[in-house]
Structure formats: C-alpha cells, structure tokens
Amino acid sequence: QSHLVWAHIAKIILYYVMYEACQAAWSVVLYAKSIPEALPVWIYGFAMIWEYFSMVFVRSALSVHFFPRATLAYFVLYHTYFYSVPYGYFDVALIPLFLLMAHAMLYTILALEAPTAARGTVSVECPREVYNRLSWPEWNAQLPSEWTMFLPLNFRQTPLHDQEIADSGATSAFQGGGAEATANNISIETSPND
C-alpha cells in the first residue's frame, strides 16, 4: 500500500519540477523583452487558476463551451497589447485581465453551473455533462490513463438513473395496498403496513 502512495507523491513532485522548468523555458522565449520582473509569474499564476477552476467548476456543456473560449480571448487580448507596445504598462494591464477572469468565473458559476445543478443534469451520479468517449474498451472501475485528458470532449453522459433499461422479463407493479415483484418465477409480497 505504501509503495502506491509514494509513487503518487513522486509523480506529483516530478510534475511540479517539469511544470517549473517549462515555465522558466517558455518565459525566456515568450517574454524576452524588458518587462517587470514578476510578470511571467503572474501570467502563469493566472493560467494555473484557470486550470484549477476548470477542473473543479466547469462541469456543464455550456461551461465547457464558454469558459475556455472566454479565457483564451482575454489571454490573447493581453498578449496582443504586450507584443504591440514596446514598453507598455504590462503590470497595470494585469488588473483588467484579473477582473475579466474573475467575471468569467463568476458568470460560469452563477449563470451556467447553478442552473445545470438545479436541473439535475450535473449530480453525484453524473459529475460532468460531457466526457471523451474512447474508441477502445476499458474497465469502468479503472482510473483513466493520464494521456486521455488531452482527448477532445465528444460524448454526453446521462446519469445512471436516467438511462433506459431493456425489459428482461422482470416486472414491478404497485397495486392497491401492497406491492408484487416477480422476476425469474420468484414472488415477493409485502403487507400494506410495511
């Protein structure tokens, strides 16, 4: 048991080191001009907040459609300003980026996620409305492979209790004071006081 826990801890540490190395390498490539010192940290911090918000709160089909596009638009607008002005107010421009990001998050939760949760489309049985369907068989109880997170969302899941089940000869009827259920020639009767 402890080997599995230590393996996961080592994987998390490895991913963190890879993330930090990638951040340092891309900062040199993308932000090579004269900028405030902490600018790449702020931008990568915003990207991390978007990522965690998407993991936890973006569960409905409307949210999946809206939130990534809105955040990409804000990110592109900021970088359009960044690359079009030689010595701009890049750190001050992070304030509107943050406010727009907070607006998109609040809109996603209040206008897209709350009605979906109230309708029951997203619930405990079905935590997400859209999934990626694999074209090969896998065990249902198995955790998906990590590389499947890069596959596109192409499948709508219906909750377990809303799926139609083909009638296999089992019937259930509620009549008057008691209930009868017959399946495979077994009869169960309950009294009206149960």
Backbone as JSON Lines, residues from 0, in Angstrom:
{"i":0,"aa":"Q","n":[0.82,-1.19,0.0],"ca":[0.0,0.0,0.0],"c":[0.86,1.26,0.0]}
{"i":1,"aa":"S","n":[1.91,1.28,0.78],"ca":[2.72,2.5,0.89],"c":[3.5,2.76,-0.4]}
{"i":2,"aa":"H","n":[3.8,1.7,-1.17],"ca":[4.5,1.91,-2.43],"c":[3.65,2.73,-3.4]}
{"i":3,"aa":"L","n":[2.37,2.46,-3.42],"ca":[1.46,3.21,-4.29],"c":[1.4,4.68,-3.89]}
{"i":4,"aa":"V","n":[1.33,4.95,-2.59],"ca":[1.29,6.34,-2.1],"c":[2.57,7.06,-2.44]}
{"i":5,"aa":"W","n":[3.7,6.43,-2.2],"ca":[4.99,7.07,-2.51],"c":[5.17,7.26,-4.01]}
{"i":6,"aa":"A","n":[4.65,6.35,-4.8],"ca":[4.73,6.52,-6.26],"c":[3.94,7.74,-6.71]}
{"i":7,"aa":"H","n":[2.75,7.94,-6.12],"ca":[1.96,9.11,-6.48],"c":[2.61,10.41,-6.0]}
{"i":8,"aa":"I","n":[3.2,10.38,-4.82],"ca":[3.89,11.57,-4.32],"c":[5.08,11.89,-5.22]}
{"i":9,"aa":"A","n":[5.83,10.88,-5.63],"ca":[6.97,11.11,-6.53],"c":[6.5,11.65,-7.88]}
{"i":10,"aa":"K","n":[5.36,11.15,-8.36],"ca":[4.82,11.65,-9.63],"c":[4.42,13.12,-9.52]}
{"i":11,"aa":"I","n":[3.8,13.49,-8.41],"ca":[3.41,14.89,-8.2],"c":[4.64,15.79,-8.15]}
{"i":12,"aa":"I","n":[5.68,15.36,-7.46],"ca":[6.92,16.14,-7.39],"c":[7.55,16.26,-8.77]}
{"i":13,"aa":"L","n":[7.56,15.17,-9.52],"ca":[8.11,15.2,-10.86],"c":[7.33,16.16,-11.75]}
{"i":14,"aa":"Y","n":[6.0,16.1,-11.69],"ca":[5.18,17.01,-12.5],"c":[5.41,18.46,-12.11]}
{"i":15,"aa":"Y","n":[5.57,18.72,-10.82],"ca":[5.82,20.09,-10.39],"c":[7.16,20.59,-10.92]}
{"i":16,"aa":"V","n":[8.19,19.77,-10.85],"ca":[9.5,20.16,-11.37],"c":[9.43,20.38,-12.88]}
{"i":17,"aa":"M","n":[8.72,19.51,-13.57],"ca":[8.56,19.68,-15.03],"c":[7.81,20.98,-15.33]}
{"i":18,"aa":"Y","n":[6.77,21.28,-14.56],"ca":[6.0,22.5,-14.76],"c":[6.86,23.73,-14.55]}
{"i":19,"aa":"E","n":[7.66,23.74,-13.49],"ca":[8.52,24.89,-13.21],"c":[9.6,25.04,-14.29]}
{"i":20,"aa":"A","n":[10.17,23.93,-14.76],"ca":[11.19,24.01,-15.81],"c":[10.58,24.52,-17.1]}
{"i":21,"aa":"C","n":[9.4,24.05,-17.41],"ca":[8.71,24.52,-18.62],"c":[8.38,26.01,-18.5]}
{"i":22,"aa":"Q","n":[7.95,26.43,-17.33],"ca":[7.63,27.84,-17.11],"c":[8.88,28.7,-17.31]}
{"i":23,"aa":"A","n":[10.01,28.26,-16.78],"ca":[11.25,29.03,-16.95],"c":[11.68,29.07,-18.4]}
{"i":24,"aa":"A","n":[11.58,27.95,-19.11],"ca":[12.0,27.92,-20.52],"c":[11.1,28.79,-21.39]}
{"i":25,"aa":"W","n":[9.78,28.68,-21.22],"ca":[8.88,29.49,-22.04],"c":[8.91,30.96,-21.67]}
{"i":26,"aa":"S","n":[9.26,31.29,-20.44],"ca":[9.39,32.7,-20.06],"c":[10.52,33.36,-20.84]}
{"i":27,"aa":"V","n":[11.61,32.65,-21.05],"ca":[12.72,33.2,-21.83],"c":[12.3,33.39,-23.28]}
{"i":28,"aa":"V","n":[11.52,32.46,-23.81],"ca":[11.1,32.54,-25.22],"c":[10.02,33.6,-25.41]}
{"i":29,"aa":"L","n":[8.98,33.58,-24.59],"ca":[7.82,34.45,-24.8],"c":[8.0,35.86,-24.26]}
{"i":30,"aa":"Y","n":[8.72,36.02,-23.16],"ca":[8.83,37.32,-22.51],"c":[10.28,37.76,-22.44]}
{"i":31,"aa":"A","n":[10.93,37.83,-23.6],"ca":[12.36,38.14,-23.66],"c":[12.63,39.64,-23.59]}
{"i":32,"aa":"K","n":[11.62,40.48,-23.86],"ca":[11.89,41.92,-23.85],"c":[11.84,42.45,-22.42]}
{"i":33,"aa":"S","n":[12.1,43.75,-22.28],"ca":[12.15,44.38,-20.97],"c":[10.75,44.42,-20.36]}
{"i":34,"aa":"I","n":[10.59,43.67,-19.29],"ca":[9.29,43.56,-18.63],"c":[9.48,43.65,-17.12]}
{"i":35,"aa":"P","n":[8.4,43.89,-16.38],"ca":[8.53,43.79,-14.91],"c":[8.97,42.38,-14.51]}
{"i":36,"aa":"E","n":[9.71,42.29,-13.46],"ca":[10.35,41.03,-13.09],"c":[9.35,39.9,-12.81]}
{"i":37,"aa":"A","n":[8.24,40.21,-12.17],"ca":[7.31,39.17,-11.76],"c":[6.2,38.91,-12.78]}
{"i":38,"aa":"L","n":[6.27,39.51,-13.95],"ca":[5.2,39.36,-14.93],"c":[4.95,37.91,-15.35]}
{"i":39,"aa":"P","n":[5.97,37.13,-15.7],"ca":[5.7,35.72,-16.06],"c":[5.08,34.92,-14.92]}
{"i":40,"aa":"V","n":[5.46,35.22,-13.68],"ca":[4.89,34.51,-12.54],"c":[3.4,34.82,-12.44]}
{"i":41,"aa":"W","n":[3.02,36.08,-12.64],"ca":[1.6,36.45,-12.59],"c":[0.82,35.78,-13.7]}
{"i":42,"aa":"I","n":[1.36,35.78,-14.9],"ca":[0.65,35.19,-16.04],"c":[0.5,33.68,-15.86]}
{"i":43,"aa":"Y","n":[1.57,33.01,-15.44],"ca":[1.46,31.57,-15.19],"c":[0.56,31.28,-13.99]}
{"i":44,"aa":"G","n":[0.54,32.2,-13.02],"ca":[-0.38,32.05,-11.89],"c":[-1.83,32.13,-12.34]}
{"i":45,"aa":"F","n":[-2.13,33.08,-13.24],"ca":[-3.49,33.17,-13.79],"c":[-3.85,31.9,-14.55]}
{"i":46,"aa":"A","n":[-2.9,31.39,-15.33],"ca":[-3.16,30.15,-16.08],"c":[-3.41,28.99,-15.13]}
{"i":47,"aa":"M","n":[-2.7,28.94,-14.01],"ca":[-2.91,27.88,-13.03],"c":[-4.3,28.02,-12.39]}
{"i":48,"aa":"I","n":[-4.72,29.25,-12.1],"ca":[-6.06,29.46,-11.54],"c":[-7.12,29.02,-12.54]}
{"i":49,"aa":"W","n":[-6.94,29.35,-13.82],"ca":[-7.89,28.91,-14.86],"c":[-7.96,27.39,-14.91]}
{"i":50,"aa":"E","n":[-6.79,26.76,-14.82],"ca":[-6.73,25.3,-14.9],"c":[-7.47,24.66,-13.73]}
{"i":51,"aa":"Y","n":[-7.21,25.13,-12.51],"ca":[-7.88,24.55,-11.34],"c":[-9.36,24.86,-11.34]}
{"i":52,"aa":"F","n":[-9.74,26.05,-11.77],"ca":[-11.16,26.39,-11.86],"c":[-11.87,25.47,-12.85]}
{"i":53,"aa":"S","n":[-11.22,25.22,-13.97],"ca":[-11.81,24.31,-14.97],"c":[-11.95,22.9,-14.43]}
{"i":54,"aa":"M","n":[-10.96,22.45,-13.67],"ca":[-11.02,21.11,-13.1],"c":[-12.17,20.95,-12.12]}
{"i":55,"aa":"V","n":[-12.42,21.97,-11.31],"ca":[-13.39,21.84,-10.23],"c":[-14.78,22.31,-10.64]}
{"i":56,"aa":"F","n":[-14.9,23.42,-11.34],"ca":[-16.21,24.05,-11.55],"c":[-16.79,23.92,-12.95]}
{"i":57,"aa":"V","n":[-15.99,23.69,-13.95],"ca":[-16.51,23.62,-15.32],"c":[-16.99,22.19,-15.57]}
{"i":58,"aa":"R","n":[-18.32,21.99,-15.38],"ca":[-18.86,20.64,-15.47],"c":[-20.0,20.52,-16.48]}
{"i":59,"aa":"S","n":[-20.69,21.59,-16.78],"ca":[-21.81,21.52,-17.71],"c":[-21.33,21.76,-19.14]}
{"i":60,"aa":"A","n":[-22.17,21.39,-20.09],"ca":[-21.8,21.56,-21.5],"c":[-21.66,23.04,-21.87]}
{"i":61,"aa":"L","n":[-22.52,23.89,-21.32],"ca":[-22.41,25.33,-21.6],"c":[-21.13,25.91,-21.04]}
{"i":62,"aa":"S","n":[-20.74,25.48,-19.84],"ca":[-19.49,25.96,-19.25],"c":[-18.29,25.5,-20.05]}
{"i":63,"aa":"V","n":[-18.33,24.26,-20.5],"ca":[-17.22,23.73,-21.31],"c":[-17.12,24.5,-22.62]}
{"i":64,"aa":"H","n":[-18.25,24.95,-23.14],"ca":[-18.24,25.72,-24.38],"c":[-17.79,27.16,-24.15]}
{"i":65,"aa":"F","n":[-18.21,27.77,-23.03],"ca":[-17.96,29.2,-22.81],"c":[-16.6,29.49,-22.17]}
{"i":66,"aa":"F","n":[-16.29,28.87,-21.05],"ca":[-15.16,29.3,-20.23],"c":[-13.8,29.21,-20.94]}
{"i":67,"aa":"P","n":[-13.45,28.13,-21.61],"ca":[-12.14,28.12,-22.28],"c":[-12.03,29.17,-23.39]}
{"i":68,"aa":"R","n":[-13.11,29.42,-24.1],"ca":[-13.08,30.43,-25.16],"c":[-12.93,31.83,-24.59]}
{"i":69,"aa":"A","n":[-13.63,32.11,-23.5],"ca":[-13.54,33.44,-22.88],"c":[-12.15,33.69,-22.34]}
{"i":70,"aa":"T","n":[-11.58,32.71,-21.63],"ca":[-10.25,32.91,-21.07],"c":[-9.19,32.98,-22.17]}
{"i":71,"aa":"L","n":[-9.36,32.23,-23.24],"ca":[-8.43,32.35,-24.37],"c":[-8.51,33.73,-24.99]}
{"i":72,"aa":"A","n":[-9.73,34.27,-25.12],"ca":[-9.88,35.62,-25.68],"c":[-9.19,36.65,-24.79]}
{"i":73,"aa":"Y","n":[-9.36,36.56,-23.47],"ca":[-8.7,37.5,-22.56],"c":[-7.19,37.36,-22.63]}
{"i":74,"aa":"F","n":[-6.71,36.13,-22.7],"ca":[-5.27,35.87,-22.78],"c":[-4.69,36.44,-24.08]}
{"i":75,"aa":"V","n":[-5.39,36.24,-25.18],"ca":[-4.92,36.76,-26.47],"c":[-4.95,38.28,-26.49]}
{"i":76,"aa":"L","n":[-5.99,38.89,-25.93],"ca":[-6.06,40.35,-25.88],"c":[-4.9,40.93,-25.07]}
{"i":77,"aa":"Y","n":[-4.6,40.33,-23.94],"ca":[-3.47,40.81,-23.14],"c":[-2.17,40.68,-23.92]}
{"i":78,"aa":"H","n":[-1.96,39.55,-24.57],"ca":[-0.7,39.36,-25.3],"c":[-0.64,40.19,-26.58]}
{"i":79,"aa":"T","n":[-1.78,40.53,-27.14],"ca":[-1.78,41.46,-28.27],"c":[-1.25,42.82,-27.82]}
{"i":80,"aa":"Y","n":[-1.74,43.28,-26.67],"ca":[-1.2,44.52,-26.1],"c":[0.28,44.37,-25.76]}
{"i":81,"aa":"F","n":[0.65,43.24,-25.19],"ca":[2.03,43.01,-24.76],"c":[3.0,43.09,-25.94]}
{"i":82,"aa":"Y","n":[2.65,42.47,-27.06],"ca":[3.56,42.42,-28.2],"c":[3.44,43.63,-29.11]}
{"i":83,"aa":"S","n":[2.39,44.44,-28.99],"ca":[2.23,45.59,-29.87],"c":[2.83,46.87,-29.28]}
{"i":84,"aa":"V","n":[3.12,46.89,-27.99],"ca":[3.68,48.09,-27.34],"c":[5.08,47.74,-26.83]}
{"i":85,"aa":"P","n":[6.1,48.52,-27.23],"ca":[7.46,48.16,-26.8],"c":[7.67,48.25,-25.28]}
{"i":86,"aa":"Y","n":[7.22,49.33,-24.66],"ca":[7.4,49.5,-23.21],"c":[6.09,49.97,-22.62]}
{"i":87,"aa":"G","n":[5.16,49.06,-22.51],"ca":[3.83,49.42,-22.01],"c":[3.7,49.21,-20.52]}
{"i":88,"aa":"Y","n":[2.49,49.44,-20.05],"ca":[2.18,49.23,-18.64],"c":[1.69,47.79,-18.47]}
{"i":89,"aa":"F","n":[2.62,46.86,-18.59],"ca":[2.26,45.45,-18.61],"c":[1.74,44.98,-17.26]}
{"i":90,"aa":"D","n":[2.34,45.47,-16.17],"ca":[1.88,45.04,-14.85],"c":[0.52,45.65,-14.51]}
{"i":91,"aa":"V","n":[0.27,46.88,-14.97],"ca":[-1.03,47.51,-14.74],"c":[-2.09,46.83,-15.6]}
{"i":92,"aa":"A","n":[-1.73,46.36,-16.78],"ca":[-2.68,45.67,-17.66],"c":[-3.1,44.31,-17.1]}
{"i":93,"aa":"L","n":[-2.37,43.81,-16.1],"ca":[-2.78,42.57,-15.46],"c":[-4.06,42.76,-14.62]}
{"i":94,"aa":"I","n":[-4.31,43.99,-14.17],"ca":[-5.51,44.23,-13.35],"c":[-6.79,43.99,-14.15]}
{"i":95,"aa":"P","n":[-6.94,44.59,-15.37],"ca":[-8.14,44.24,-16.14],"c":[-8.2,42.76,-16.53]}
{"i":96,"aa":"L","n":[-7.05,42.15,-16.78],"ca":[-7.03,40.72,-17.08],"c":[-7.58,39.93,-15.9]}
{"i":97,"aa":"F","n":[-7.17,40.28,-14.69],"ca":[-7.66,39.6,-13.5],"c":[-9.15,39.84,-13.3]}
{"i":98,"aa":"L","n":[-9.61,41.08,-13.5],"ca":[-11.03,41.39,-13.31],"c":[-11.9,40.67,-14.35]}
{"i":99,"aa":"L","n":[-11.44,40.63,-15.59],"ca":[-12.18,39.88,-16.62],"c":[-12.19,38.39,-16.31]}
{"i":100,"aa":"M","n":[-11.07,37.89,-15.79],"ca":[-11.01,36.48,-15.41],"c":[-11.99,36.19,-14.28]}
{"i":101,"aa":"A","n":[-12.05,37.07,-13.27],"ca":[-13.0,36.88,-12.18],"c":[-14.44,36.96,-12.69]}
{"i":102,"aa":"H","n":[-14.68,37.87,-13.64],"ca":[-16.02,37.99,-14.23],"c":[-16.42,36.7,-14.95]}
{"i":103,"aa":"A","n":[-15.51,36.15,-15.72],"ca":[-15.81,34.91,-16.44],"c":[-16.06,33.76,-15.47]}
{"i":104,"aa":"M","n":[-15.32,33.71,-14.38],"ca":[-15.53,32.65,-13.38],"c":[-16.88,32.8,-12.69]}
{"i":105,"aa":"L","n":[-17.21,34.01,-12.28],"ca":[-18.5,34.23,-11.63],"c":[-19.66,33.95,-12.57]}
{"i":106,"aa":"Y","n":[-19.53,34.39,-13.83],"ca":[-20.58,34.12,-14.81],"c":[-20.75,32.62,-15.02]}
{"i":107,"aa":"T","n":[-19.63,31.92,-15.09],"ca":[-19.69,30.47,-15.29],"c":[-20.41,29.78,-14.13]}
{"i":108,"aa":"I","n":[-20.09,30.18,-12.91],"ca":[-20.72,29.54,-11.75],"c":[-22.19,29.93,-11.64]}
{"i":109,"aa":"L","n":[-22.48,31.24,-11.7],"ca":[-23.84,31.7,-11.42],"c":[-24.81,31.48,-12.57]}
{"i":110,"aa":"A","n":[-24.37,31.7,-13.8],"ca":[-25.3,31.63,-14.93],"c":[-25.29,30.29,-15.65]}
{"i":111,"aa":"L","n":[-24.2,29.54,-15.55],"ca":[-24.11,28.29,-16.31],"c":[-24.13,27.04,-15.43]}
{"i":112,"aa":"E","n":[-23.41,27.07,-14.33],"ca":[-23.32,25.88,-13.49],"c":[-24.5,25.74,-12.53]}
{"i":113,"aa":"A","n":[-24.92,26.84,-11.91],"ca":[-26.02,26.75,-10.92],"c":[-27.32,26.24,-11.54]}
{"i":114,"aa":"P","n":[-27.76,26.75,-12.71],"ca":[-28.99,26.18,-13.3],"c":[-28.84,24.72,-13.7]}
{"i":115,"aa":"T","n":[-27.66,24.34,-14.16],"ca":[-27.43,22.95,-14.54],"c":[-27.51,22.04,-13.32]}
{"i":116,"aa":"A","n":[-26.94,22.47,-12.22],"ca":[-27.03,21.67,-10.99],"c":[-28.46,21.63,-10.47]}
{"i":117,"aa":"A","n":[-29.2,22.74,-10.61],"ca":[-30.59,22.77,-10.14],"c":[-31.47,21.83,-10.97]}
{"i":118,"aa":"R","n":[-31.2,21.73,-12.27],"ca":[-31.95,20.8,-13.14],"c":[-31.59,19.36,-12.88]}
{"i":119,"aa":"G","n":[-30.45,19.11,-12.28],"ca":[-30.02,17.74,-12.02],"c":[-29.2,17.15,-13.15]}
{"i":120,"aa":"T","n":[-28.86,17.95,-14.14],"ca":[-28.04,17.44,-15.24],"c":[-26.66,17.06,-14.73]}
{"i":121,"aa":"V","n":[-26.13,17.83,-13.81],"ca":[-24.87,17.52,-13.15],"c":[-25.22,17.14,-11.72]}
{"i":122,"aa":"S","n":[-24.83,15.95,-11.3],"ca":[-25.2,15.46,-9.98],"c":[-24.09,14.55,-9.46]}
{"i":123,"aa":"V","n":[-24.36,13.89,-8.35],"ca":[-23.39,12.96,-7.78],"c":[-23.18,11.77,-8.71]}
{"i":124,"aa":"E","n":[-24.28,11.29,-9.32],"ca":[-24.16,10.14,-10.22],"c":[-23.45,10.51,-11.52]}
{"i":125,"aa":"C","n":[-23.61,11.75,-11.97],"ca":[-23.01,12.21,-13.23],"c":[-22.32,13.54,-12.97]}
{"i":126,"aa":"P","n":[-21.07,13.52,-12.52],"ca":[-20.41,14.77,-12.12],"c":[-20.07,15.71,-13.27]}
{"i":127,"aa":"R","n":[-20.08,15.23,-14.49],"ca":[-19.83,16.09,-15.65],"c":[-20.88,15.8,-16.71]}
{"i":128,"aa":"E","n":[-21.15,16.8,-17.53],"ca":[-22.15,16.61,-18.57],"c":[-21.53,16.09,-19.86]}
{"i":129,"aa":"V","n":[-20.29,16.43,-20.12],"ca":[-19.61,15.97,-21.33],"c":[-18.32,15.24,-20.95]}
{"i":130,"aa":"Y","n":[-18.04,14.21,-21.71],"ca":[-16.86,13.37,-21.47],"c":[-16.17,13.12,-22.8]}
{"i":131,"aa":"N","n":[-15.04,12.44,-22.76],"ca":[-14.44,11.97,-24.0],"c":[-14.63,10.46,-24.08]}
{"i":132,"aa":"R","n":[-15.29,10.06,-25.13],"ca":[-15.55,8.63,-25.34],"c":[-14.34,8.02,-26.04]}
{"i":133,"aa":"L","n":[-13.87,6.93,-25.5],"ca":[-12.73,6.24,-26.08],"c":[-13.22,5.24,-27.11]}
{"i":134,"aa":"S","n":[-12.44,5.04,-28.13],"ca":[-12.84,4.11,-29.19],"c":[-12.3,2.71,-28.95]}
{"i":135,"aa":"W","n":[-11.83,2.44,-27.76],"ca":[-11.36,1.12,-27.39],"c":[-11.94,0.77,-26.01]}
{"i":136,"aa":"P","n":[-12.04,-0.51,-25.72],"ca":[-12.64,-0.89,-24.44],"c":[-11.69,-0.67,-23.27]}
{"i":137,"aa":"E","n":[-12.25,-0.23,-22.15],"ca":[-11.51,-0.11,-20.9],"c":[-12.44,-0.5,-19.77]}
{"i":138,"aa":"W","n":[-11.87,-0.89,-18.65],"ca":[-12.67,-1.23,-17.49],"c":[-13.32,0.02,-16.95]}
{"i":139,"aa":"N","n":[-14.58,-0.1,-16.53],"ca":[-15.29,1.05,-15.98],"c":[-14.73,1.47,-14.63]}
{"i":140,"aa":"A","n":[-14.27,0.52,-13.84],"ca":[-13.78,0.83,-12.49],"c":[-12.35,1.36,-12.5]}
{"i":141,"aa":"Q","n":[-11.69,1.32,-13.63],"ca":[-10.31,1.74,-13.72],"c":[-10.22,3.26,-13.87]}
{"i":142,"aa":"L","n":[-9.23,3.86,-13.24],"ca":[-8.98,5.28,-13.47],"c":[-8.47,5.45,-14.9]}
{"i":143,"aa":"P","n":[-8.91,6.5,-15.6],"ca":[-8.43,6.67,-16.98],"c":[-6.94,6.99,-17.02]}
{"i":144,"aa":"S","n":[-6.33,6.65,-18.11],"ca":[-4.91,6.96,-18.3],"c":[-4.73,8.46,-18.36]}
{"i":145,"aa":"E","n":[-3.55,8.93,-17.96],"ca":[-3.33,10.37,-17.88],"c":[-3.37,11.04,-19.24]}
{"i":146,"aa":"W","n":[-2.95,10.36,-20.28],"ca":[-2.92,10.99,-21.59],"c":[-4.32,11.2,-22.16]}
{"i":147,"aa":"T","n":[-5.36,10.58,-21.57],"ca":[-6.71,10.8,-22.08],"c":[-7.23,12.2,-21.78]}
{"i":148,"aa":"M","n":[-6.56,12.95,-20.89],"ca":[-7.02,14.31,-20.64],"c":[-6.75,15.23,-21.83]}
{"i":149,"aa":"F","n":[-5.97,14.8,-22.78],"ca":[-5.71,15.61,-23.97],"c":[-6.66,15.26,-25.12]}
{"i":150,"aa":"L","n":[-7.54,14.3,-24.92],"ca":[-8.51,13.95,-25.96],"c":[-9.66,14.96,-25.93]}
{"i":151,"aa":"P","n":[-10.31,15.2,-27.08],"ca":[-11.41,16.16,-27.09],"c":[-12.66,15.6,-26.42]}
{"i":152,"aa":"L","n":[-13.48,16.5,-25.89],"ca":[-14.75,16.11,-25.3],"c":[-15.73,15.82,-26.43]}
{"i":153,"aa":"N","n":[-16.23,14.6,-26.51],"ca":[-17.07,14.24,-27.64],"c":[-18.24,13.35,-27.25]}
{"i":154,"aa":"F","n":[-18.62,13.34,-25.98],"ca":[-19.65,12.41,-25.55],"c":[-20.42,13.02,-24.4]}
{"i":155,"aa":"R","n":[-21.74,12.96,-24.49],"ca":[-22.59,13.42,-23.4],"c":[-22.99,12.23,-22.56]}
{"i":156,"aa":"Q","n":[-22.82,12.36,-21.29],"ca":[-23.15,11.29,-20.36],"c":[-24.51,11.56,-19.74]}
{"i":157,"aa":"T","n":[-25.33,10.55,-19.63],"ca":[-26.59,10.68,-18.91],"c":[-26.44,9.98,-17.57]}
{"i":158,"aa":"P","n":[-27.1,10.51,-16.54],"ca":[-26.97,9.88,-15.22],"c":[-27.43,8.43,-15.25]}
{"i":159,"aa":"L","n":[-26.89,7.65,-14.36],"ca":[-27.18,6.22,-14.28],"c":[-28.67,5.96,-14.12]}
{"i":160,"aa":"H","n":[-29.35,6.75,-13.31],"ca":[-30.76,6.51,-13.03],"c":[-31.68,7.01,-14.14]}
{"i":161,"aa":"D","n":[-31.15,7.76,-15.12],"ca":[-31.96,8.24,-16.23],"c":[-31.8,7.39,-17.49]}
{"i":162,"aa":"Q","n":[-30.99,6.35,-17.44],"ca":[-30.77,5.52,-18.61],"c":[-31.89,4.5,-18.75]}
{"i":163,"aa":"E","n":[-32.3,4.29,-19.99],"ca":[-33.33,3.29,-20.27],"c":[-32.72,1.9,-20.15]}
{"i":164,"aa":"I","n":[-33.46,0.99,-19.51],"ca":[-33.0,-0.38,-19.36],"c":[-33.98,-1.27,-20.11]}
{"i":165,"aa":"A","n":[-33.45,-2.15,-20.93],"ca":[-34.3,-3.06,-21.68],"c":[-35.0,-4.01,-20.73]}
{"i":166,"aa":"D","n":[-36.28,-4.26,-20.98],"ca":[-37.06,-5.16,-20.13],"c":[-36.61,-6.59,-20.37]}
{"i":167,"aa":"S","n":[-36.18,-7.27,-19.29],"ca":[-35.68,-8.64,-19.42],"c":[-36.64,-9.64,-18.79]}
{"i":168,"aa":"G","n":[-37.9,-9.29,-18.76],"ca":[-38.87,-10.23,-18.2],"c":[-39.21,-9.91,-16.76]}
{"i":169,"aa":"A","n":[-38.47,-9.05,-16.12],"ca":[-38.76,-8.68,-14.74],"c":[-39.78,-7.56,-14.75]}
{"i":170,"aa":"T","n":[-40.8,-7.67,-13.91],"ca":[-41.82,-6.63,-13.84],"c":[-41.97,-6.2,-12.4]}
{"i":171,"aa":"S","n":[-42.39,-5.0,-12.23],"ca":[-42.66,-4.48,-10.91],"c":[-43.94,-3.7,-10.97]}
{"i":172,"aa":"A","n":[-44.88,-3.99,-10.08],"ca":[-46.16,-3.29,-10.1],"c":[-46.53,-2.89,-8.69]}
{"i":173,"aa":"F","n":[-47.03,-1.71,-8.58],"ca":[-47.53,-1.22,-7.3],"c":[-49.05,-1.2,-7.41]}
{"i":174,"aa":"Q","n":[-49.7,-2.0,-6.58],"ca":[-51.15,-2.13,-6.66],"c":[-51.75,-1.92,-5.28]}
{"i":175,"aa":"G","n":[-52.82,-1.18,-5.25],"ca":[-53.62,-1.0,-4.05],"c":[-52.79,-0.85,-2.79]}
{"i":176,"aa":"G","n":[-52.88,-1.84,-1.91],"ca":[-52.22,-1.74,-0.63],"c":[-50.87,-2.4,-0.59]}
{"i":177,"aa":"G","n":[-50.49,-3.25,-1.53],"ca":[-49.23,-3.96,-1.45],"c":[-48.51,-3.93,-2.77]}
{"i":178,"aa":"A","n":[-47.3,-4.41,-2.78],"ca":[-46.5,-4.44,-4.0],"c":[-46.11,-5.86,-4.3]}
{"i":179,"aa":"E","n":[-46.09,-6.2,-5.57],"ca":[-45.64,-7.51,-6.02],"c":[-44.51,-7.33,-7.0]}
{"i":180,"aa":"A","n":[-43.48,-8.09,-6.85],"ca":[-42.39,-8.06,-7.81],"c":[-42.11,-9.5,-8.2]}
{"i":181,"aa":"T","n":[-42.13,-9.74,-9.48],"ca":[-41.82,-11.09,-9.94],"c":[-40.64,-11.02,-10.88]}
{"i":182,"aa":"A","n":[-39.69,-11.89,-10.64],"ca":[-38.53,-11.99,-11.52],"c":[-38.04,-13.42,-11.44]}
{"i":183,"aa":"N","n":[-37.92,-14.05,-12.56],"ca":[-37.47,-15.43,-12.64],"c":[-38.33,-16.36,-11.76]}
{"i":184,"aa":"N","n":[-39.66,-16.18,-11.83],"ca":[-40.64,-17.0,-11.13],"c":[-40.53,-16.95,-9.6]}
{"i":185,"aa":"I","n":[-39.99,-15.87,-9.07],"ca":[-39.93,-15.69,-7.62],"c":[-40.93,-14.59,-7.27]}
{"i":186,"aa":"S","n":[-41.78,-14.86,-6.33],"ca":[-42.81,-13.91,-5.97],"c":[-42.53,-13.35,-4.58]}
{"i":187,"aa":"I","n":[-42.58,-12.03,-4.47],"ca":[-42.35,-11.36,-3.19],"c":[-43.57,-10.49,-2.94]}
{"i":188,"aa":"E","n":[-44.17,-10.65,-1.8],"ca":[-45.34,-9.84,-1.45],"c":[-45.06,-9.11,-0.16]}
{"i":189,"aa":"T","n":[-45.55,-7.86,-0.1],"ca":[-45.4,-7.08,1.12],"c":[-46.77,-6.71,1.63]}
{"i":190,"aa":"S","n":[-46.86,-6.54,2.93],"ca":[-48.15,-6.15,3.5],"c":[-48.31,-4.64,3.42]}
{"i":191,"aa":"P","n":[-49.54,-4.15,3.49],"ca":[-49.77,-2.71,3.37],"c":[-49.15,-1.91,4.51]}
{"i":192,"aa":"N","n":[-48.82,-2.52,5.63],"ca":[-48.28,-1.78,6.78],"c":[-46.78,-1.59,6.72]}
{"i":193,"aa":"D","n":[-46.09,-2.2,5.74],"ca":[-44.62,-2.09,5.65],"c":[-44.19,-0.71,5.25]}
